[in-house]
């Protein structure tokens, strides 16, 4: 009986952990994990996030298109730094909007002195353009971003979007690939993936509701995406 009681006592915490919505991938593996945030998450309790999670970095949405600014960006970047996370900023790209207008919008928010990580460009739509025309628009913008920040940005997109529009066309850039399955993403051209956004329904203490989570693949790490000042 004593052995049975001891076994139950040891088992209960494991069962509780399995049922706890905050116990997820980062609690059971050795990869470097992070999150991305925007105004959709509302108020974030950064002290809790910084002190009570295993998140090493955060990418914050700064801008979208030529004139949209995330209303939570300024507050989020100050507090994320204060509580110990490595911070990067991202821009949601709109292919039909003037590239220079988008760059200027991003530059006003994504100030080099506040960045720990290289800028990230969120690529999710062609805005109805044919692939060739879309790529021409995108590449012009990426060139402007590289000239402005003196380093190539990190590119974020989904597996299916990459395979349909970008195969073999952005080999010089590091990728964060979104794929919400249990299996690691594999791109059609087999190219290397630096980071994997593995869920849009993650949970984390300090944030109400769902959150996007990502991790580095293989032997990749934070040093590869550090902002070079």
Tab-separated table of N, CA, C and O in Angstrom, residues 162-217:
chain	number	residue	atom	x	y	z
A	162	UNK	N	5.317	29.727	-49.310
A	162	UNK	CA	6.689	29.616	-49.825
A	162	UNK	C	6.725	28.677	-51.020
A	162	UNK	O	7.303	29.001	-52.072
A	163	UNK	N	6.143	27.507	-50.875
A	163	UNK	CA	6.193	26.502	-51.941
A	163	UNK	C	5.498	26.976	-53.209
A	163	UNK	O	5.882	26.593	-54.328
A	164	UNK	N	4.497	27.818	-53.064
A	164	UNK	CA	3.745	28.284	-54.234
A	164	UNK	C	4.410	29.470	-54.923
A	164	UNK	O	4.359	29.574	-56.155
A	165	UNK	N	5.044	30.352	-54.154
A	165	UNK	CA	5.502	31.613	-54.737
A	165	UNK	C	7.002	31.899	-54.614
A	165	UNK	O	7.519	32.723	-55.364
A	166	UNK	N	7.696	31.258	-53.676
A	166	UNK	CA	9.038	31.730	-53.346
A	166	UNK	C	10.140	30.678	-53.477
A	166	UNK	O	11.299	30.968	-53.164
A	167	UNK	N	9.821	29.499	-53.932
A	167	UNK	CA	10.826	28.445	-54.054
A	167	UNK	C	12.014	28.909	-54.889
A	167	UNK	O	11.856	29.394	-56.008
A	168	UNK	N	13.221	28.801	-54.297
A	168	UNK	CA	14.449	29.119	-55.008
A	168	UNK	C	14.705	30.598	-55.245
A	168	UNK	O	15.668	30.956	-55.919
A	169	UNK	N	13.876	31.478	-54.646
A	169	UNK	CA	13.982	32.903	-54.955
A	169	UNK	C	14.523	33.752	-53.816
A	169	UNK	O	14.862	34.918	-54.027
A	170	UNK	N	14.598	33.192	-52.618
A	170	UNK	CA	15.062	33.984	-51.469
A	170	UNK	C	16.122	33.215	-50.682
A	170	UNK	O	16.130	33.227	-49.453
A	171	UNK	N	17.022	32.570	-51.401
A	171	UNK	CA	18.023	31.715	-50.768
A	171	UNK	C	18.970	32.472	-49.849
A	171	UNK	O	19.574	31.889	-48.955
A	172	UNK	N	19.134	33.769	-50.059
A	172	UNK	CA	20.073	34.532	-49.241
A	172	UNK	C	19.522	34.997	-47.910
A	172	UNK	O	20.226	35.669	-47.156
A	173	UNK	N	18.285	34.632	-47.601
A	173	UNK	CA	17.638	35.116	-46.384
A	173	UNK	C	17.347	33.986	-45.406
A	173	UNK	O	17.041	32.868	-45.814
A	174	UNK	N	17.440	34.312	-44.126
A	174	UNK	CA	17.023	33.371	-43.094
A	174	UNK	C	15.506	33.356	-43.026
A	174	UNK	O	14.856	34.388	-43.235
A	175	UNK	N	14.954	32.189	-42.718
A	175	UNK	CA	13.504	32.018	-42.744
A	175	UNK	C	12.936	31.614	-41.395
A	175	UNK	O	13.508	30.782	-40.696
A	176	UNK	N	11.783	32.214	-41.049
A	176	UNK	CA	10.909	31.672	-40.025
A	176	UNK	C	9.679	31.145	-40.767
A	176	UNK	O	8.979	31.912	-41.434
A	177	UNK	N	9.449	29.856	-40.677
A	177	UNK	CA	8.354	29.228	-41.395
A	177	UNK	C	7.241	28.846	-40.422
A	177	UNK	O	7.481	28.202	-39.400
A	178	UNK	N	6.024	29.254	-40.768
A	178	UNK	CA	4.855	28.893	-39.968
A	178	UNK	C	4.228	27.622	-40.520
A	178	UNK	O	3.937	27.539	-41.722
A	179	UNK	N	4.061	26.654	-39.647
A	179	UNK	CA	3.365	25.407	-39.994
A	179	UNK	C	2.832	24.820	-38.706
A	179	UNK	O	3.595	24.420	-37.835
A	180	UNK	N	1.519	24.765	-38.576
A	180	UNK	CA	0.908	24.392	-37.307
A	180	UNK	C	0.542	22.913	-37.289
A	180	UNK	O	-0.627	22.519	-37.286
A	181	UNK	N	1.574	22.096	-37.307
A	181	UNK	CA	1.416	20.638	-37.226
A	181	UNK	C	2.450	20.099	-36.238
A	181	UNK	O	3.329	20.837	-35.778
A	182	UNK	N	2.352	18.832	-35.941
A	182	UNK	CA	3.332	18.208	-35.052
A	182	UNK	C	4.650	17.926	-35.758
A	182	UNK	O	5.674	17.703	-35.110
A	183	UNK	N	4.637	17.929	-37.077
A	183	UNK	CA	5.839	17.629	-37.849
A	183	UNK	C	6.563	18.906	-38.244
A	183	UNK	O	5.943	19.902	-38.624
A	184	UNK	N	7.885	18.886	-38.167
A	184	UNK	CA	8.675	20.039	-38.571
A	184	UNK	C	8.468	20.331	-40.056
A	184	UNK	O	8.309	19.416	-40.863
A	185	UNK	N	8.466	21.608	-40.429
A	185	UNK	CA	8.251	21.954	-41.842
A	185	UNK	C	9.419	21.529	-42.725
A	185	UNK	O	10.577	21.584	-42.318
A	186	UNK	N	9.080	21.113	-43.927
A	186	UNK	CA	10.066	20.803	-44.966
A	186	UNK	C	9.615	21.536	-46.219
A	186	UNK	O	8.488	21.346	-46.687
A	187	UNK	N	10.483	22.382	-46.766
A	187	UNK	CA	10.126	23.169	-47.938
A	187	UNK	C	10.359	22.375	-49.220
A	187	UNK	O	11.158	21.439	-49.254
A	188	UNK	N	9.654	22.770	-50.285
A	188	UNK	CA	9.687	22.020	-51.536
A	188	UNK	C	11.082	21.924	-52.120
A	188	UNK	O	11.422	20.935	-52.777
A	189	UNK	N	11.907	22.956	-51.891
A	189	UNK	CA	13.271	22.923	-52.423
A	189	UNK	C	14.278	22.406	-51.403
A	189	UNK	O	15.478	22.392	-51.643
A	190	UNK	N	13.799	21.987	-50.233
A	190	UNK	CA	14.655	21.385	-49.224
A	190	UNK	C	15.609	22.344	-48.535
A	190	UNK	O	16.520	21.905	-47.828
A	191	UNK	N	15.396	23.643	-48.682
A	191	UNK	CA	16.358	24.596	-48.122
A	191	UNK	C	16.246	24.679	-46.604
A	191	UNK	O	15.259	24.282	-45.996
A	192	UNK	N	17.287	25.205	-46.013
A	192	UNK	CA	17.415	25.279	-44.566
A	192	UNK	C	16.411	26.273	-43.978
A	192	UNK	O	16.148	27.332	-44.553
A	193	UNK	N	15.852	25.920	-42.817
A	193	UNK	CA	14.915	26.770	-42.093
A	193	UNK	C	15.544	27.137	-40.757
A	193	UNK	O	15.977	26.260	-40.005
A	194	UNK	N	15.611	28.420	-40.466
A	194	UNK	CA	16.221	28.864	-39.221
A	194	UNK	C	15.279	28.724	-38.042
A	194	UNK	O	15.671	28.255	-36.967
A	195	UNK	N	14.010	29.116	-38.237
A	195	UNK	CA	13.048	29.116	-37.141
A	195	UNK	C	11.708	28.569	-37.619
A	195	UNK	O	11.348	28.714	-38.791
A	196	UNK	N	10.981	27.974	-36.685
A	196	UNK	CA	9.687	27.363	-36.992
A	196	UNK	C	8.631	27.912	-36.033
A	196	UNK	O	8.741	27.752	-34.823
A	197	UNK	N	7.627	28.590	-36.601
A	197	UNK	CA	6.472	28.984	-35.785
A	197	UNK	C	5.516	27.795	-35.791
A	197	UNK	O	4.871	27.510	-36.788
A	198	UNK	N	5.438	27.117	-34.662
A	198	UNK	CA	4.768	25.823	-34.635
A	198	UNK	C	3.336	25.865	-34.124
A	198	UNK	O	2.612	24.870	-34.208
A	199	UNK	N	2.897	27.008	-33.607
A	199	UNK	CA	1.503	27.104	-33.181
A	199	UNK	C	1.041	28.552	-33.146
A	199	UNK	O	1.839	29.464	-32.887
A	200	UNK	N	-0.231	28.736	-33.433
A	200	UNK	CA	-0.879	30.036	-33.261
A	200	UNK	C	-1.831	29.987	-32.075
A	200	UNK	O	-2.540	30.952	-31.814
A	201	UNK	N	-1.822	28.866	-31.386
A	201	UNK	CA	-2.721	28.685	-30.247
A	201	UNK	C	-1.939	28.296	-28.996
A	201	UNK	O	-2.384	27.470	-28.202
A	202	UNK	N	-0.765	28.888	-28.839
A	202	UNK	CA	0.023	28.643	-27.648
A	202	UNK	C	-0.540	29.385	-26.448
A	202	UNK	O	-1.330	30.324	-26.585
A	203	UNK	N	-0.116	28.945	-25.293
A	203	UNK	CA	-0.486	29.612	-24.045
A	203	UNK	C	0.785	30.015	-23.318
A	203	UNK	O	1.816	29.347	-23.415
A	204	UNK	N	0.704	31.121	-22.579
A	204	UNK	CA	1.849	31.574	-21.815
A	204	UNK	C	1.349	32.415	-20.655
A	204	UNK	O	0.396	33.191	-20.797
A	205	UNK	N	1.965	32.240	-19.493
A	205	UNK	CA	1.578	33.058	-18.354
A	205	UNK	C	1.902	34.520	-18.649
A	205	UNK	O	2.951	34.846	-19.194
A	206	UNK	N	0.974	35.394	-18.332
A	206	UNK	CA	1.180	36.811	-18.583
A	206	UNK	C	0.456	37.337	-19.806
A	206	UNK	O	0.420	38.544	-20.048
A	207	UNK	N	-0.112	36.416	-20.614
A	207	UNK	CA	-0.852	36.815	-21.810
A	207	UNK	C	-2.207	36.117	-21.799
A	207	UNK	O	-2.280	34.890	-21.666
A	208	UNK	N	-3.254	36.882	-21.944
A	208	UNK	CA	-4.590	36.303	-22.029
A	208	UNK	C	-4.862	35.831	-23.446
A	208	UNK	O	-4.550	36.518	-24.408
A	209	UNK	N	-5.431	34.662	-23.579
A	209	UNK	CA	-5.756	34.143	-24.899
A	209	UNK	C	-4.574	33.457	-25.566
A	209	UNK	O	-3.539	33.198	-24.962
A	210	UNK	N	-4.764	33.170	-26.856
A	210	UNK	CA	-3.753	32.438	-27.615
A	210	UNK	C	-2.601	33.348	-28.036
A	210	UNK	O	-2.742	34.565	-28.128
A	211	UNK	N	-1.463	32.696	-28.318
A	211	UNK	CA	-0.275	33.430	-28.738
A	211	UNK	C	0.530	32.570	-29.713
A	211	UNK	O	0.527	31.340	-29.632
A	212	UNK	N	1.200	33.239	-30.672
A	212	UNK	CA	2.077	32.526	-31.613
A	212	UNK	C	3.388	32.187	-30.921
A	212	UNK	O	3.994	33.045	-30.278
A	213	UNK	N	3.824	30.937	-31.085
A	213	UNK	CA	5.106	30.507	-30.521
A	213	UNK	C	6.000	29.958	-31.625
A	213	UNK	O	5.524	29.362	-32.590
A	214	UNK	N	7.298	30.166	-31.457
A	214	UNK	CA	8.258	29.657	-32.430
A	214	UNK	C	9.483	29.126	-31.708
A	214	UNK	O	9.666	29.367	-30.513
A	215	UNK	N	10.318	28.425	-32.447
A	215	UNK	CA	11.583	27.939	-31.893
A	215	UNK	C	12.609	27.830	-33.004
A	215	UNK	O	12.282	27.780	-34.189
A	216	UNK	N	13.872	27.792	-32.598
A	216	UNK	CA	14.947	27.592	-33.560
A	216	UNK	C	15.001	26.128	-33.972
A	216	UNK	O	14.742	25.222	-33.171
A	217	UNK	N	15.386	25.912	-35.202
A	217	UNK	CA	15.518	24.558	-35.740
A	217	UNK	C	16.951	24.066	-35.565
A	217	UNK	O	17.907	24.843	-35.689
